[in-house]
Amino acid sequence: MRIALSTTKERLDTFCLLFPEHTFELIQDGNNGNDPDAVFILDQQFALIKNFISIPVFVHDVLKKIKSTQNIYRINLWPGFEANEGWEICGTLNSNAEEIITKMNRKIISSPDIPGMISARVIAMIINEAFFAIEDNVSTAAEINTAMKLGTNYPYGPLEWAEKIGHKEIHELLEVLTENNPKYKPAAMLVEKTTMS
């Protein structure tokens, strides 16, 4: 199976390691790939969507900047999430899209078409609470990371996750969620980290 990716070289390498039985190539400099079976847009290059009208297009978009349609699907593939057994996807997948995900040995987790979907919303809140805990002198970053990895069997501690995903991405999602509910208000330390990056 041929898959075109709009992403960084680092994330391309991750996909190649996770799915060695498939062929991946970067979409760059006007090249839309060599007749791909599917496209994954992981870097917010939403304008590329119009170049693919007859194949499944999976767009990493936890903020809900685009709308899921008959061949375009919002997916949560924050860094580290591509290794998950199940992938959270919005919209009703057509048979071609289902086949792509099945061939990649991933389960489809149907998600409501809302900002944050399910897992990004939960992880963002866990990360935010970790920053609040540091601000309140509850514990150190290292202790929080260790406690969450050992106590909940998470692959990363919340502050490690923030580094991996990106403080800006976490902050942006929390700001969008805060529009409807003030409990998502980003911690001051997270806001500060965002402005530093």
PDB file of C-alpha atoms in Angstrom:
ATOM      1  CA  MET A   1       0.000   0.000   0.000  1.00  0.00           C
ATOM      2  CA  ARG A   2       1.275   3.490  -0.905  1.00  0.00           C
ATOM      3  CA  ILE A   3       0.643   6.328   1.531  1.00  0.00           C
ATOM      4  CA  ALA A   4       1.552   9.976   1.032  1.00  0.00           C
ATOM      5  CA  LEU A   5       2.379  11.965   4.152  1.00  0.00           C
ATOM      6  CA  SER A   6       2.444  15.697   4.720  1.00  0.00           C
ATOM      7  CA  THR A   7       4.627  15.830   7.806  1.00  0.00           C
ATOM      8  CA  THR A   8       8.180  16.149   9.070  1.00  0.00           C
ATOM      9  CA  LYS A   9      10.990  13.790   8.100  1.00  0.00           C
ATOM     10  CA  GLU A  10      11.086  12.586  11.714  1.00  0.00           C
ATOM     11  CA  ARG A  11       7.424  11.554  11.662  1.00  0.00           C
ATOM     12  CA  LEU A  12       7.861   9.958   8.220  1.00  0.00           C
ATOM     13  CA  ASP A  13      10.633   7.829   9.744  1.00  0.00           C
ATOM     14  CA  THR A  14       8.291   6.866  12.614  1.00  0.00           C
ATOM     15  CA  PHE A  15       5.617   5.696  10.159  1.00  0.00           C
ATOM     16  CA  CYS A  16       8.198   3.731   8.165  1.00  0.00           C
ATOM     17  CA  LEU A  17       9.357   1.960  11.359  1.00  0.00           C
ATOM     18  CA  LEU A  18       5.814   1.226  12.568  1.00  0.00           C
ATOM     19  CA  PHE A  19       4.499   0.045   9.202  1.00  0.00           C
ATOM     20  CA  PRO A  20       7.440  -1.467   7.268  1.00  0.00           C
ATOM     21  CA  GLU A  21       5.138  -3.410   4.944  1.00  0.00           C
ATOM     22  CA  HIS A  22       3.820  -0.164   3.400  1.00  0.00           C
ATOM     23  CA  THR A  23       5.449   2.495   1.220  1.00  0.00           C
ATOM     24  CA  PHE A  24       5.451   6.055   2.550  1.00  0.00           C
ATOM     25  CA  GLU A  25       6.522   9.222   0.792  1.00  0.00           C
ATOM     26  CA  LEU A  26       6.510  12.877   1.733  1.00  0.00           C
ATOM     27  CA  ILE A  27       4.260  15.339  -0.036  1.00  0.00           C
ATOM     28  CA  GLN A  28       6.502  18.290  -0.761  1.00  0.00           C
ATOM     29  CA  ASP A  29       7.248  20.960  -3.360  1.00  0.00           C
ATOM     30  CA  GLY A  30       4.020  20.371  -5.277  1.00  0.00           C
ATOM     31  CA  ASN A  31       4.563  16.588  -5.401  1.00  0.00           C
ATOM     32  CA  ASN A  32       1.375  14.840  -4.247  1.00  0.00           C
ATOM     33  CA  GLY A  33       2.919  11.400  -4.070  1.00  0.00           C
ATOM     34  CA  ASN A  34       3.187   8.599  -6.588  1.00  0.00           C
ATOM     35  CA  ASP A  35      -0.463   7.547  -6.998  1.00  0.00           C
ATOM     36  CA  PRO A  36      -1.075   6.937  -3.263  1.00  0.00           C
ATOM     37  CA  ASP A  37      -3.854   4.784  -1.811  1.00  0.00           C
ATOM     38  CA  ALA A  38      -4.341   7.291   1.022  1.00  0.00           C
ATOM     39  CA  VAL A  39      -2.999  10.567   2.359  1.00  0.00           C
ATOM     40  CA  PHE A  40      -2.177  11.568   5.931  1.00  0.00           C
ATOM     41  CA  ILE A  41      -1.850  15.302   6.592  1.00  0.00           C
ATOM     42  CA  LEU A  42      -0.171  15.687   9.969  1.00  0.00           C
ATOM     43  CA  ASP A  43       1.217  19.228   9.723  1.00  0.00           C
ATOM     44  CA  GLN A  44      -1.852  21.461   9.255  1.00  0.00           C
ATOM     45  CA  GLN A  45      -1.243  21.873   5.516  1.00  0.00           C
ATOM     46  CA  PHE A  46      -5.009  21.841   5.022  1.00  0.00           C
ATOM     47  CA  ALA A  47      -4.791  23.399   1.547  1.00  0.00           C
ATOM     48  CA  LEU A  48      -3.436  20.064   0.280  1.00  0.00           C
ATOM     49  CA  ILE A  49      -6.828  18.423   0.845  1.00  0.00           C
ATOM     50  CA  LYS A  50      -8.216  19.798  -2.425  1.00  0.00           C
ATOM     51  CA  ASN A  51      -5.592  17.800  -4.365  1.00  0.00           C
ATOM     52  CA  PHE A  52      -7.138  14.482  -3.317  1.00  0.00           C
ATOM     53  CA  ILE A  53     -10.811  13.952  -4.119  1.00  0.00           C
ATOM     54  CA  SER A  54     -11.064  10.237  -4.754  1.00  0.00           C
ATOM     55  CA  ILE A  55      -8.925   8.655  -2.027  1.00  0.00           C
ATOM     56  CA  PRO A  56      -9.131   8.703   1.771  1.00  0.00           C
ATOM     57  CA  VAL A  57      -7.484  11.742   3.371  1.00  0.00           C
ATOM     58  CA  PHE A  58      -6.785  11.515   7.113  1.00  0.00           C
ATOM     59  CA  VAL A  59      -6.107  14.930   8.614  1.00  0.00           C
ATOM     60  CA  HIS A  60      -4.599  15.355  12.060  1.00  0.00           C
ATOM     61  CA  ASP A  61      -6.899  18.093  13.346  1.00  0.00           C
ATOM     62  CA  VAL A  62      -7.833  18.000  17.026  1.00  0.00           C
ATOM     63  CA  LEU A  63      -8.999  21.628  16.936  1.00  0.00           C
ATOM     64  CA  LYS A  64     -11.707  20.945  14.344  1.00  0.00           C
ATOM     65  CA  LYS A  65     -10.430  23.429  11.778  1.00  0.00           C
ATOM     66  CA  ILE A  66     -11.780  21.304   8.936  1.00  0.00           C
ATOM     67  CA  LYS A  67     -14.982  19.367   8.435  1.00  0.00           C
ATOM     68  CA  SER A  68     -15.090  15.610   7.959  1.00  0.00           C
ATOM     69  CA  THR A  69     -16.670  14.664   4.611  1.00  0.00           C
ATOM     70  CA  GLN A  70     -17.083  11.557   2.463  1.00  0.00           C
ATOM     71  CA  ASN A  71     -13.319  11.124   1.897  1.00  0.00           C
ATOM     72  CA  ILE A  72     -11.803  13.498   4.492  1.00  0.00           C
ATOM     73  CA  TYR A  73     -11.493  12.314   8.071  1.00  0.00           C
ATOM     74  CA  ARG A  74     -10.273  14.129  11.162  1.00  0.00           C
ATOM     75  CA  ILE A  75      -7.872  11.957  13.132  1.00  0.00           C
ATOM     76  CA  ASN A  76      -5.914  12.406  16.348  1.00  0.00           C
ATOM     77  CA  LEU A  77      -2.293  11.536  15.599  1.00  0.00           C
ATOM     78  CA  TRP A  78      -0.446  13.677  18.098  1.00  0.00           C
ATOM     79  CA  PRO A  79       3.205  12.549  18.233  1.00  0.00           C
ATOM     80  CA  GLY A  80       3.322   9.204  20.009  1.00  0.00           C
ATOM     81  CA  PHE A  81      -0.301   8.358  19.195  1.00  0.00           C
ATOM     82  CA  GLU A  82       0.563   6.692  15.870  1.00  0.00           C
ATOM     83  CA  ALA A  83       1.826   3.667  17.840  1.00  0.00           C
ATOM     84  CA  ASN A  84      -1.547   3.214  19.592  1.00  0.00           C
ATOM     85  CA  GLU A  85      -3.512   0.073  18.766  1.00  0.00           C
ATOM     86  CA  GLY A  86      -6.607   2.155  17.991  1.00  0.00           C
ATOM     87  CA  TRP A  87      -6.866   5.438  16.112  1.00  0.00           C
ATOM     88  CA  GLU A  88      -9.517   7.992  16.994  1.00  0.00           C
ATOM     89  CA  ILE A  89     -11.256   9.114  13.789  1.00  0.00           C
ATOM     90  CA  CYS A  90     -14.253  11.402  13.186  1.00  0.00           C
ATOM     91  CA  GLY A  91     -16.843  10.683  10.542  1.00  0.00           C
ATOM     92  CA  THR A  92     -18.292   7.556   8.989  1.00  0.00           C
ATOM     93  CA  LEU A  93     -15.524   5.841   7.090  1.00  0.00           C
ATOM     94  CA  ASN A  94     -16.231   4.564   3.605  1.00  0.00           C
ATOM     95  CA  SER A  95     -14.993   1.083   2.651  1.00  0.00           C
ATOM     96  CA  ASN A  96     -11.734   2.425   1.156  1.00  0.00           C
ATOM     97  CA  ALA A  97     -10.896   4.326   4.337  1.00  0.00           C
ATOM     98  CA  GLU A  98     -11.744   1.330   6.543  1.00  0.00           C
ATOM     99  CA  GLU A  99      -9.526  -0.866   4.389  1.00  0.00           C
ATOM    100  CA  ILE A 100      -6.577   1.523   4.762  1.00  0.00           C
ATOM    101  CA  ILE A 101      -6.821   1.541   8.564  1.00  0.00           C
ATOM    102  CA  THR A 102      -7.314  -2.243   8.666  1.00  0.00           C
ATOM    103  CA  LYS A 103      -4.240  -2.817   6.467  1.00  0.00           C
ATOM    104  CA  MET A 104      -2.257  -0.690   8.911  1.00  0.00           C
ATOM    105  CA  ASN A 105      -3.385  -3.073  11.700  1.00  0.00           C
ATOM    106  CA  ARG A 106      -5.148  -0.331  13.631  1.00  0.00           C
ATOM    107  CA  LYS A 107      -8.618  -0.365  15.143  1.00  0.00           C
ATOM    108  CA  ILE A 108     -10.983   2.470  14.304  1.00  0.00           C
ATOM    109  CA  ILE A 109     -12.204   4.333  17.370  1.00  0.00           C
ATOM    110  CA  SER A 110     -15.192   6.367  16.263  1.00  0.00           C
ATOM    111  CA  SER A 111     -15.012   9.794  17.851  1.00  0.00           C
ATOM    112  CA  PRO A 112     -17.559  12.591  18.141  1.00  0.00           C
ATOM    113  CA  ASP A 113     -16.760  15.378  15.682  1.00  0.00           C
ATOM    114  CA  ILE A 114     -15.880  17.902  18.388  1.00  0.00           C
ATOM    115  CA  PRO A 115     -12.707  19.819  19.280  1.00  0.00           C
ATOM    116  CA  GLY A 116     -10.308  17.560  21.162  1.00  0.00           C
ATOM    117  CA  MET A 117     -12.222  14.439  20.219  1.00  0.00           C
ATOM    118  CA  ILE A 118     -11.781  12.135  23.246  1.00  0.00           C
ATOM    119  CA  SER A 119      -8.149  11.290  23.935  1.00  0.00           C
ATOM    120  CA  ALA A 120      -6.631  14.692  23.074  1.00  0.00           C
ATOM    121  CA  ARG A 121      -9.117  16.386  25.387  1.00  0.00           C
ATOM    122  CA  VAL A 122      -8.297  13.997  28.242  1.00  0.00           C
ATOM    123  CA  ILE A 123      -4.507  14.120  27.744  1.00  0.00           C
ATOM    124  CA  ALA A 124      -4.573  17.940  27.497  1.00  0.00           C
ATOM    125  CA  MET A 125      -6.402  18.115  30.835  1.00  0.00           C
ATOM    126  CA  ILE A 126      -3.956  15.704  32.482  1.00  0.00           C
ATOM    127  CA  ILE A 127      -1.038  17.801  31.232  1.00  0.00           C
ATOM    128  CA  ASN A 128      -2.733  20.998  32.405  1.00  0.00           C
ATOM    129  CA  GLU A 129      -3.341  19.509  35.866  1.00  0.00           C
ATOM    130  CA  ALA A 130       0.330  18.514  36.054  1.00  0.00           C
ATOM    131  CA  PHE A 131       1.289  22.145  35.461  1.00  0.00           C
ATOM    132  CA  PHE A 132      -1.192  23.267  38.137  1.00  0.00           C
ATOM    133  CA  ALA A 133       0.385  20.743  40.553  1.00  0.00           C
ATOM    134  CA  ILE A 134       3.821  22.236  39.934  1.00  0.00           C
ATOM    135  CA  GLU A 135       2.449  25.780  40.386  1.00  0.00           C
ATOM    136  CA  ASP A 136       0.893  24.707  43.699  1.00  0.00           C
ATOM    137  CA  ASN A 137       4.202  23.133  44.833  1.00  0.00           C
ATOM    138  CA  VAL A 138       2.560  19.710  45.081  1.00  0.00           C
ATOM    139  CA  SER A 139       5.508  17.993  43.446  1.00  0.00           C
ATOM    140  CA  THR A 140       8.310  18.330  40.899  1.00  0.00           C
ATOM    141  CA  ALA A 141       8.045  17.649  37.175  1.00  0.00           C
ATOM    142  CA  ALA A 142      10.219  14.531  37.491  1.00  0.00           C
ATOM    143  CA  GLU A 143       8.123  13.147  40.361  1.00  0.00           C
ATOM    144  CA  ILE A 144       4.852  13.812  38.531  1.00  0.00           C
ATOM    145  CA  ASN A 145       6.137  12.058  35.409  1.00  0.00           C
ATOM    146  CA  THR A 146       7.347   9.056  37.414  1.00  0.00           C
ATOM    147  CA  ALA A 147       4.140   8.810  39.472  1.00  0.00           C
ATOM    148  CA  MET A 148       1.912   8.823  36.372  1.00  0.00           C
ATOM    149  CA  LYS A 149       4.031   6.292  34.493  1.00  0.00           C
ATOM    150  CA  LEU A 150       4.217   3.907  37.453  1.00  0.00           C
ATOM    151  CA  GLY A 151       0.741   4.540  38.837  1.00  0.00           C
ATOM    152  CA  THR A 152      -1.258   4.541  35.604  1.00  0.00           C
ATOM    153  CA  ASN A 153       1.090   2.711  33.210  1.00  0.00           C
ATOM    154  CA  TYR A 154       1.111   5.689  30.833  1.00  0.00           C
ATOM    155  CA  PRO A 155       3.867   5.503  28.201  1.00  0.00           C
ATOM    156  CA  TYR A 156       4.984   9.028  29.190  1.00  0.00           C
ATOM    157  CA  GLY A 157       4.556  11.278  32.168  1.00  0.00           C
ATOM    158  CA  PRO A 158       2.256  14.260  31.529  1.00  0.00           C
ATOM    159  CA  LEU A 159       5.102  16.746  31.244  1.00  0.00           C
ATOM    160  CA  GLU A 160       7.038  14.409  28.942  1.00  0.00           C
ATOM    161  CA  TRP A 161       3.874  14.136  26.856  1.00  0.00           C
ATOM    162  CA  ALA A 162       3.647  17.920  26.697  1.00  0.00           C
ATOM    163  CA  GLU A 163       7.200  18.068  25.337  1.00  0.00           C
ATOM    164  CA  LYS A 164       6.486  15.349  22.779  1.00  0.00           C
ATOM    165  CA  ILE A 165       3.165  16.799  21.575  1.00  0.00           C
ATOM    166  CA  GLY A 166       4.206  20.430  21.909  1.00  0.00           C
ATOM    167  CA  HIS A 167       3.163  23.000  24.493  1.00  0.00           C
ATOM    168  CA  LYS A 168       1.613  25.174  21.782  1.00  0.00           C
ATOM    169  CA  GLU A 169      -0.693  22.367  20.593  1.00  0.00           C
ATOM    170  CA  ILE A 170      -1.853  21.620  24.138  1.00  0.00           C
ATOM    171  CA  HIS A 171      -2.391  25.319  24.845  1.00  0.00           C
ATOM    172  CA  GLU A 172      -4.358  25.868  21.606  1.00  0.00           C
ATOM    173  CA  LEU A 173      -6.696  22.971  22.354  1.00  0.00           C
ATOM    174  CA  LEU A 174      -7.305  24.130  25.925  1.00  0.00           C
ATOM    175  CA  GLU A 175      -8.084  27.659  24.694  1.00  0.00           C
ATOM    176  CA  VAL A 176     -10.661  26.289  22.232  1.00  0.00           C
ATOM    177  CA  LEU A 177     -12.241  24.129  24.950  1.00  0.00           C
ATOM    178  CA  THR A 178     -12.263  27.073  27.407  1.00  0.00           C
ATOM    179  CA  GLU A 179     -14.626  28.941  25.068  1.00  0.00           C
ATOM    180  CA  ASN A 180     -17.406  26.586  26.228  1.00  0.00           C
ATOM    181  CA  ASN A 181     -16.158  25.631  29.677  1.00  0.00           C
ATOM    182  CA  PRO A 182     -13.808  27.584  31.984  1.00  0.00           C
ATOM    183  CA  LYS A 183     -12.487  24.377  33.616  1.00  0.00           C
ATOM    184  CA  TYR A 184     -10.167  23.996  30.608  1.00  0.00           C
ATOM    185  CA  LYS A 185      -8.367  27.300  31.334  1.00  0.00           C
ATOM    186  CA  PRO A 186      -4.655  26.702  30.701  1.00  0.00           C
ATOM    187  CA  ALA A 187      -2.284  26.830  33.673  1.00  0.00           C
ATOM    188  CA  ALA A 188      -0.057  29.913  33.778  1.00  0.00           C
ATOM    189  CA  MET A 189       3.053  27.748  33.542  1.00  0.00           C
ATOM    190  CA  LEU A 190       1.753  26.101  30.344  1.00  0.00           C
ATOM    191  CA  VAL A 191       1.010  29.518  28.842  1.00  0.00           C
ATOM    192  CA  GLU A 192       4.540  30.609  29.741  1.00  0.00           C
ATOM    193  CA  LYS A 193       6.029  27.474  28.120  1.00  0.00           C
ATOM    194  CA  THR A 194       4.006  28.200  24.997  1.00  0.00           C
ATOM    195  CA  THR A 195       5.379  31.713  24.662  1.00  0.00           C
ATOM    196  CA  MET A 196       8.933  30.419  25.162  1.00  0.00           C
ATOM    197  CA  SER A 197       8.713  27.921  22.285  1.00  0.00           C
TER     198      SER A 197
END
